[in-house]
Each structure stands twice: as structure tokens, then as C-alpha cells.
mmCIF file of C-alpha atoms and ligand atoms in Angstrom:
data_model
loop_
_atom_site.group_PDB
_atom_site.id
_atom_site.type_symbol
_atom_site.label_atom_id
_atom_site.label_comp_id
_atom_site.label_asym_id
_atom_site.label_seq_id
_atom_site.Cartn_x
_atom_site.Cartn_y
_atom_site.Cartn_z
ATOM 1 C CA MET T 1455 103.327 94.165 41.665
ATOM 2 C CA ARG T 1456 105.247 97.478 41.476
ATOM 3 C CA ALA T 1457 104.950 100.569 43.622
ATOM 4 C CA ASP T 1458 106.570 103.631 44.361
ATOM 5 C CA PRO T 1459 109.178 102.680 47.343
ATOM 6 C CA GLY T 1460 107.593 105.889 49.527
ATOM 7 C CA ASP T 1461 104.237 104.457 48.955
ATOM 8 C CA GLN T 1462 105.739 101.245 50.184
ATOM 9 C CA ARG T 1463 107.162 102.554 53.026
ATOM 10 C CA ARG T 1464 103.924 104.588 53.953
ATOM 11 C CA LEU T 1465 102.466 100.966 54.346
ATOM 12 C CA LEU T 1466 104.593 100.959 57.338
ATOM 13 C CA GLU T 1467 102.930 103.859 58.931
ATOM 14 C CA LEU T 1468 99.342 102.520 57.795
ATOM 15 C CA GLN T 1469 100.344 99.266 59.778
ATOM 16 C CA ALA T 1470 101.442 101.161 62.549
ATOM 17 C CA GLU T 1471 98.073 103.022 62.849
ATOM 18 C CA ASP T 1472 96.096 99.915 62.260
ATOM 19 C CA THR T 1473 98.199 98.019 65.069
ATOM 20 C CA ALA T 1474 97.272 100.727 67.387
ATOM 21 C CA ALA T 1475 93.858 100.375 66.587
ATOM 22 C CA ALA T 1476 93.838 96.773 67.159
ATOM 23 C CA GLN T 1477 95.687 97.194 70.333
ATOM 24 C CA LEU T 1478 92.996 99.763 71.632
ATOM 25 C CA GLU T 1479 90.203 97.668 70.678
ATOM 26 C CA ARG T 1480 91.842 94.670 72.952
ATOM 27 C CA ARG T 1481 92.778 97.288 75.583
ATOM 28 C CA VAL T 1482 88.998 98.407 75.831
ATOM 29 C CA ALA T 1483 87.833 94.721 75.692
ATOM 30 C CA ASN T 1484 89.919 93.974 78.509
ATOM 31 C CA LEU T 1485 89.825 96.410 80.676
ATOM 32 C CA PRO T 1486 90.148 95.422 84.316
ATOM 33 C CA ILE T 1487 87.142 97.492 85.366
ATOM 34 C CA ASN T 1488 84.968 95.163 83.405
ATOM 35 C CA GLN T 1489 85.933 92.391 85.262
ATOM 36 C CA ARG T 1490 85.332 94.614 88.290
ATOM 37 C CA ILE T 1491 81.677 95.239 87.227
ATOM 38 C CA VAL T 1492 81.143 91.811 86.653
ATOM 39 C CA ALA T 1493 82.036 91.103 90.412
ATOM 40 C CA LEU T 1494 80.058 94.136 91.959
ATOM 41 C CA SER T 1495 76.991 92.942 90.001
ATOM 42 C CA GLY T 1496 77.530 89.225 91.635
ATOM 43 C CA ASP T 1497 77.793 91.094 94.932
ATOM 44 C CA LEU T 1498 74.655 93.327 94.326
ATOM 45 C CA THR T 1499 72.461 90.311 93.473
ATOM 46 C CA LEU T 1500 73.675 88.542 96.809
ATOM 47 C CA VAL T 1501 72.934 91.645 98.658
ATOM 48 C CA ASN T 1502 69.699 92.310 97.279
ATOM 49 C CA ASP T 1503 68.630 88.581 98.094
ATOM 50 C CA ARG T 1504 69.745 88.980 101.612
ATOM 51 C CA LEU T 1505 67.812 92.038 101.943
ATOM 52 C CA VAL T 1506 64.560 90.268 100.682
ATOM 53 C CA ASP T 1507 65.386 87.589 103.281
ATOM 54 C CA ARG T 1508 65.665 90.387 105.972
ATOM 55 C CA ARG T 1509 62.275 92.055 104.909
ATOM 56 C CA THR T 1510 60.452 88.474 105.102
ATOM 57 C CA ARG T 1511 62.183 88.159 108.654
ATOM 58 C CA LEU T 1512 61.000 91.367 109.642
ATOM 59 C CA SER T 1513 57.384 91.149 108.483
ATOM 60 C CA ASP T 1514 57.437 87.443 110.565
ATOM 61 C CA ALA T 1515 58.704 88.974 113.679
ATOM 62 C CA GLU T 1516 56.015 91.658 113.440
ATOM 63 C CA ALA T 1517 53.430 88.854 112.847
ATOM 64 C CA ALA T 1518 54.928 86.747 115.932
ATOM 65 C CA ARG T 1519 55.035 90.101 118.031
ATOM 66 C CA GLN T 1520 51.154 90.640 117.212
ATOM 67 C CA LYS T 1521 50.124 87.224 117.802
ATOM 68 C CA ALA T 1522 52.160 87.269 121.239
ATOM 69 C CA GLU T 1523 50.135 90.774 122.192
ATOM 70 C CA ALA T 1524 47.064 89.099 121.089
ATOM 71 C CA ASP T 1525 47.708 86.103 123.200
ATOM 72 C CA VAL T 1526 48.170 87.690 126.357
ATOM 73 C CA ALA T 1527 45.463 90.422 126.284
ATOM 74 C CA PRO T 1528 42.398 88.213 126.995
ATOM 75 C CA VAL T 1529 44.101 86.307 129.544
ATOM 76 C CA ARG T 1530 45.109 89.907 131.373
ATOM 77 C CA GLN T 1531 41.494 90.765 131.130
ATOM 78 C CA ARG T 1532 40.294 87.597 132.698
ATOM 79 C CA LEU T 1533 42.753 87.886 135.626
ATOM 80 C CA GLU T 1534 41.638 91.619 136.156
ATOM 81 C CA ARG T 1535 37.810 90.642 135.958
ATOM 82 C CA ASP T 1536 38.723 87.681 138.536
ATOM 83 C CA GLN T 1537 40.604 90.093 140.663
ATOM 84 C CA ARG T 1538 37.407 92.422 140.687
ATOM 85 C CA ARG T 1539 35.103 89.882 141.454
ATOM 86 C CA ALA T 1540 37.614 88.717 144.489
ATOM 87 C CA ASP T 1541 38.120 92.418 145.635
ATOM 88 C CA GLY T 1542 33.986 92.785 145.637
ATOM 89 C CA GLY T 1543 33.664 90.346 148.319
ATOM 90 C CA GLU T 1544 30.392 89.219 146.611
ATOM 91 C CA VAL T 1545 31.449 85.483 146.259
ATOM 92 C CA ASP T 1546 31.133 82.988 148.890
ATOM 93 C CA ALA T 1547 33.885 81.635 150.634
ATOM 94 C CA ARG T 1548 34.111 77.988 148.478
ATOM 95 C CA ALA T 1549 33.573 79.957 145.290
ATOM 96 C CA LEU T 1550 36.255 82.657 146.280
ATOM 97 C CA SER T 1551 38.910 79.908 147.021
ATOM 98 C CA SER T 1552 38.410 78.413 143.680
ATOM 99 C CA LEU T 1553 38.292 82.010 142.259
ATOM 100 C CA LEU T 1554 41.974 82.780 143.873
ATOM 101 C CA ASP T 1555 43.278 79.676 142.640
ATOM 102 C CA GLU T 1556 42.339 80.780 139.057
ATOM 103 C CA ILE T 1557 43.863 84.142 139.938
ATOM 104 C CA GLU T 1558 46.930 82.374 140.738
ATOM 105 C CA HIS T 1559 47.011 80.272 137.677
ATOM 106 C CA LEU T 1560 46.077 83.162 135.671
ATOM 107 C CA LYS T 1561 49.139 85.140 137.291
ATOM 108 C CA VAL T 1562 51.527 82.594 136.213
ATOM 109 C CA ARG T 1563 49.890 82.273 132.643
ATOM 110 C CA VAL T 1564 50.266 86.233 132.026
ATOM 111 C CA ASP T 1565 53.858 86.081 133.117
ATOM 112 C CA ASN T 1566 54.494 83.596 130.906
ATOM 113 C CA LEU T 1567 53.106 85.346 127.964
ATOM 114 C CA GLU T 1568 54.531 88.445 128.888
ATOM 115 C CA ASP T 1569 57.906 86.940 128.665
ATOM 116 C CA ALA T 1570 56.856 85.600 125.160
ATOM 117 C CA GLU T 1571 55.729 88.846 124.288
ATOM 118 C CA LEU T 1572 58.994 90.695 125.398
ATOM 119 C CA GLU T 1573 60.891 87.765 123.634
ATOM 120 C CA ALA T 1574 59.110 88.273 120.389
ATOM 121 C CA MET T 1575 59.625 92.375 120.652
ATOM 122 C CA GLU T 1576 63.272 91.775 121.200
ATOM 123 C CA ALA T 1577 63.326 89.462 117.995
ATOM 124 C CA LEU T 1578 61.409 92.130 116.132
ATOM 125 C CA GLU T 1579 64.010 94.737 117.172
ATOM 126 C CA GLN T 1580 66.812 92.637 115.988
ATOM 127 C CA ALA T 1581 64.988 91.921 112.651
ATOM 128 C CA GLU T 1582 64.828 95.836 112.274
ATOM 129 C CA ALA T 1583 68.387 96.311 112.734
ATOM 130 C CA GLU T 1584 69.304 93.457 110.580
ATOM 131 C CA LEU T 1585 67.184 95.112 107.706
ATOM 132 C CA ALA T 1586 68.662 98.389 108.256
ATOM 133 C CA GLN T 1587 72.148 96.900 107.806
ATOM 134 C CA ALA T 1588 71.175 94.781 104.696
ATOM 135 C CA GLU T 1589 69.398 98.191 103.371
ATOM 136 C CA ALA T 1590 72.523 100.039 103.969
ATOM 137 C CA ALA T 1591 74.541 97.217 102.279
ATOM 138 C CA ALA T 1592 72.536 97.554 99.219
ATOM 139 C CA VAL T 1593 72.731 101.341 98.727
ATOM 140 C CA SER T 1594 76.564 100.765 99.204
ATOM 141 C CA ALA T 1595 76.782 97.973 96.572
ATOM 142 C CA GLU T 1596 74.627 99.864 94.185
ATOM 143 C CA ALA T 1597 76.820 102.987 94.840
ATOM 144 C CA GLU T 1598 80.061 101.234 94.213
ATOM 145 C CA LEU T 1599 78.581 99.536 91.127
ATOM 146 C CA SER T 1600 77.653 102.913 89.722
ATOM 147 C CA ARG T 1601 81.040 104.371 90.414
ATOM 148 C CA ALA T 1602 82.727 101.508 88.606
ATOM 149 C CA ARG T 1603 80.142 101.949 85.540
ATOM 150 C CA ALA T 1604 80.806 105.592 85.462
ATOM 151 C CA GLU T 1605 84.835 104.826 85.723
ATOM 152 C CA ARG T 1606 84.390 102.658 82.846
ATOM 153 C CA GLY T 1607 82.302 105.263 80.904
ATOM 154 C CA VAL T 1608 84.816 107.729 80.826
ATOM 155 C CA MET T 1609 87.624 104.904 79.990
ATOM 156 C CA VAL T 1610 85.490 104.107 77.072
ATOM 157 C CA ASP T 1611 84.831 107.665 75.996
ATOM 158 C CA GLN T 1612 88.533 108.215 76.168
ATOM 159 C CA ALA T 1613 89.177 105.221 74.151
ATOM 160 C CA ARG T 1614 86.421 106.493 71.302
ATOM 161 C CA ALA T 1615 88.116 109.728 71.244
ATOM 162 C CA GLU T 1616 91.241 107.767 70.972
ATOM 163 C CA MET T 1617 90.211 105.745 68.036
ATOM 164 C CA ALA T 1618 88.427 108.591 66.121
ATOM 165 C CA GLU T 1619 92.063 109.985 66.010
ATOM 166 C CA LEU T 1620 93.610 106.985 64.899
ATOM 167 C CA ARG T 1621 90.957 106.618 62.410
ATOM 168 C CA ARG T 1622 91.474 110.043 61.177
ATOM 169 C CA ARG T 1623 95.547 109.623 60.892
ATOM 170 C CA ARG T 1624 95.044 106.575 59.183
ATOM 171 C CA GLN T 1625 92.768 108.195 56.549
ATOM 172 C CA ALA T 1626 95.568 110.920 55.926
ATOM 173 C CA VAL T 1627 98.194 108.080 55.612
ATOM 174 C CA ALA T 1628 96.199 105.649 53.321
ATOM 175 C CA GLU T 1629 94.879 108.603 51.007
ATOM 176 C CA GLY T 1630 96.791 108.669 47.944
ATOM 177 C CA LEU T 1631 98.237 105.125 48.104
ATOM 178 C CA PRO T 1632 97.860 103.110 44.948
ATOM 179 C CA ALA T 1633 94.404 101.019 45.292
ATOM 180 C CA ASP T 1634 95.996 97.785 44.279
ATOM 181 C CA LEU T 1635 98.721 97.986 46.901
ATOM 182 C CA LEU T 1636 96.332 98.982 49.385
ATOM 183 C CA GLU T 1637 94.011 96.098 48.692
ATOM 184 C CA LEU T 1638 96.790 93.538 48.627
ATOM 185 C CA TYR T 1639 97.667 95.145 52.227
ATOM 186 C CA GLU T 1640 94.209 94.589 53.504
ATOM 187 C CA LYS T 1641 93.879 91.357 52.200
ATOM 188 C CA LEU T 1642 97.268 90.100 53.963
ATOM 189 C CA ARG T 1643 96.269 91.980 57.281
ATOM 190 C CA SER T 1644 93.401 90.130 57.406
ATOM 191 C CA ARG T 1645 94.833 86.800 56.441
ATOM 192 C CA TYR T 1646 97.981 87.413 58.816
ATOM 193 C CA ASN T 1647 96.949 88.086 62.201
ATOM 194 C CA GLY T 1648 96.431 91.833 61.616
ATOM 195 C CA VAL T 1649 99.731 92.631 59.816
ATOM 196 C CA GLY T 1650 99.876 92.774 56.331
ATOM 197 C CA ALA T 1651 103.350 94.781 55.704
ATOM 198 C CA ALA T 1652 106.378 94.594 57.575
ATOM 199 C CA GLU T 1653 109.773 96.082 57.643
ATOM 200 C CA LEU T 1654 112.925 94.214 56.314
ATOM 201 C CA LYS T 1655 115.325 94.875 59.078
ATOM 202 C CA GLY T 1656 118.667 93.960 58.329
ATOM 203 C CA ARG T 1657 118.098 90.082 57.230
ATOM 204 C CA ARG T 1658 115.086 89.757 59.558
ATOM 205 C CA CYS T 1659 111.499 90.329 58.434
ATOM 206 C CA ALA T 1660 109.688 92.253 61.209
ATOM 207 C CA GLY T 1661 106.165 90.544 60.467
ATOM 208 C CA CYS T 1662 107.373 86.920 61.160
ATOM 209 C CA GLY T 1663 110.520 87.698 62.953
ATOM 210 C CA LEU T 1664 112.319 84.914 60.812
ATOM 211 C CA GLU T 1665 115.631 85.824 59.219
ATOM 212 C CA ALA T 1666 115.914 85.178 55.528
ATOM 213 C CA THR T 1667 117.732 82.685 53.771
ATOM 214 C CA THR T 1668 120.802 83.759 51.866
ATOM 215 C CA ALA T 1669 119.133 83.059 48.842
ATOM 216 C CA ASP T 1670 116.011 84.580 49.747
ATOM 217 C CA TYR T 1671 118.165 87.661 50.797
ATOM 218 C CA ASP T 1672 119.926 87.732 47.868
ATOM 219 C CA SER T 1673 116.794 88.041 45.837
ATOM 220 C CA TYR T 1674 115.552 91.089 47.893
ATOM 221 C CA GLN T 1675 118.525 92.811 47.219
ATOM 222 C CA ALA T 1676 118.424 92.120 43.855
ATOM 223 C CA ALA T 1677 114.697 93.201 43.487
ATOM 224 C CA ALA T 1678 114.161 96.668 41.817
ATOM 225 C CA PRO T 1679 113.030 99.469 44.421
ATOM 226 C CA ASP T 1680 109.759 99.524 43.042
ATOM 227 C CA GLU T 1681 109.131 96.108 43.068
ATOM 228 C CA VAL T 1682 106.626 95.027 46.026
ATOM 229 C CA LEU T 1683 108.264 92.104 47.748
ATOM 230 C CA ARG T 1684 106.650 89.428 49.969
ATOM 231 C CA CYS T 1685 108.730 87.709 52.839
ATOM 232 C CA ALA T 1686 109.277 84.235 51.746
ATOM 233 C CA GLU T 1687 108.456 82.920 55.069
ATOM 234 C CA CYS T 1688 105.199 84.680 55.846
ATOM 235 C CA GLN T 1689 104.050 85.938 52.634
ATOM 236 C CA ARG T 1690 103.565 89.981 54.147
ATOM 237 C CA ILE T 1691 104.415 92.595 52.259
ATOM 238 C CA LEU T 1692 108.294 93.104 52.846
ATOM 239 C CA VAL T 1693 109.252 96.759 53.105
ATOM 240 C CA ARG T 1694 113.042 97.766 52.567
ATOM 241 C CA SER T 1695 113.858 100.966 54.575
HETATM 242 ZN ZN1 LIG W 2108 107.873 87.298 57.358
#
């Protein structure tokens, strides 16, 4: 294939734009913020699971408190009623003695049930505090995740703008290049890891990094300037400077 040496050199500019675009794509795919978003999403799931657990605990604690309250009420009423009867003086001595025994027994029972009620109230307060803590953690985990997403959004927008600029410049470089040269370049670029054209620097191909053998180098030197050379090692278009 033959092509104007100037067009051949423009392939290197085209290659530079394509390489920059590929690097930009890799950079966006490997943004550290992506990892961070994955980690923060995991954190948020854990925090939300804990929140559900704390809500369940609170509702259990509330049920336990209601039960403790319900347990003590009838015993207290009975104690009050017995006390009124004993104070009323309308029972005979034998009945009074057994009534006073029952009153003593009921007092102990009420004390125990009130202790249980107090414990249930303390447990409820504890559960409320733990729920408040879990809610605060969820709010902060959500905020952190949305901050990270917003940060990533800004980076992606910047990358998109950069990419648009690269595409615009690439198009300007590609315009006017002969179709067959461009086609060969694209074919080689897709086949050889994104690099279709490379400069011959001294005796070394910048595409594969290998130094030409003396025979190959001599043939490069002997070729007409408009002959499109290919690296004997990597097959890429070899552009003389
Ligand atoms: Zn090469």
C-alpha cells in the first residue's frame, strides 16, 4: 500500500487520540469511587438490616411493657379492695386474719410485679435509644452513599465531556485520510490491542518495542517514503518520522 508520508504521520496523531480515549474509558471503569460505592452500598444494607432488627426489638419491648402493666393492675385492684374491706371493720376476727394474710401476700406480689414492670420500662427505653441510634446510622449511611454517587456523577460527566472533545479531535485528524489507509489502521488497531500504527524510533518499533533486525531495518530504509511499512515483528503500520 502507498500513502502520502504526511498522511502516514497523521496516523500517529490518530493513534494518540485513540489511545487517550481508551485510557479514559479504562479510567472511568476503574474509578476508585466505584469500589467505594460498592462498599457503601454494602454498609447501607447492613445498617438497614440492623434498623429492621431494632424496630422489632422495640415493638417486642413495648408488648412486654404492656403485659407487665396488665399483669400488675388486677393484683393491685384486689389489694385495694381487700384493704378497704379490712379497714371497713365489717369482717369477723377469723376472716380478718386470713384477709390480712392475703393482703401481705398481695403486697409482695404487687412489689414483684412492679419490679418487673420497671424492668420492662427500662428495657423499652433501652430499645428506643438503640432504635434512635440505628436510625441515625441509616441516615448517615444513606447520605454518605448519595454523596459518593454524586461525586461519581461529576467525574463521569467530566469524562463524558473529555470523551466528546477527544472524538471531535479524532474526527478532525481522520478527515481527509485515505480510506484504504484508515481501514488498514482500524483493522490492525482492533487486532493488536488498540494500537494500529506505531512510530519507528531509531531502529525500534514503538508498537511492540522490538528493535528491527539489520535486514529489516535496511529494508525499511530502502523503502520509498510513500510505501506503507509494516513492522516485521508486530505487523503494525510502521511510520517513519
Ligand atoms: Zn512492532
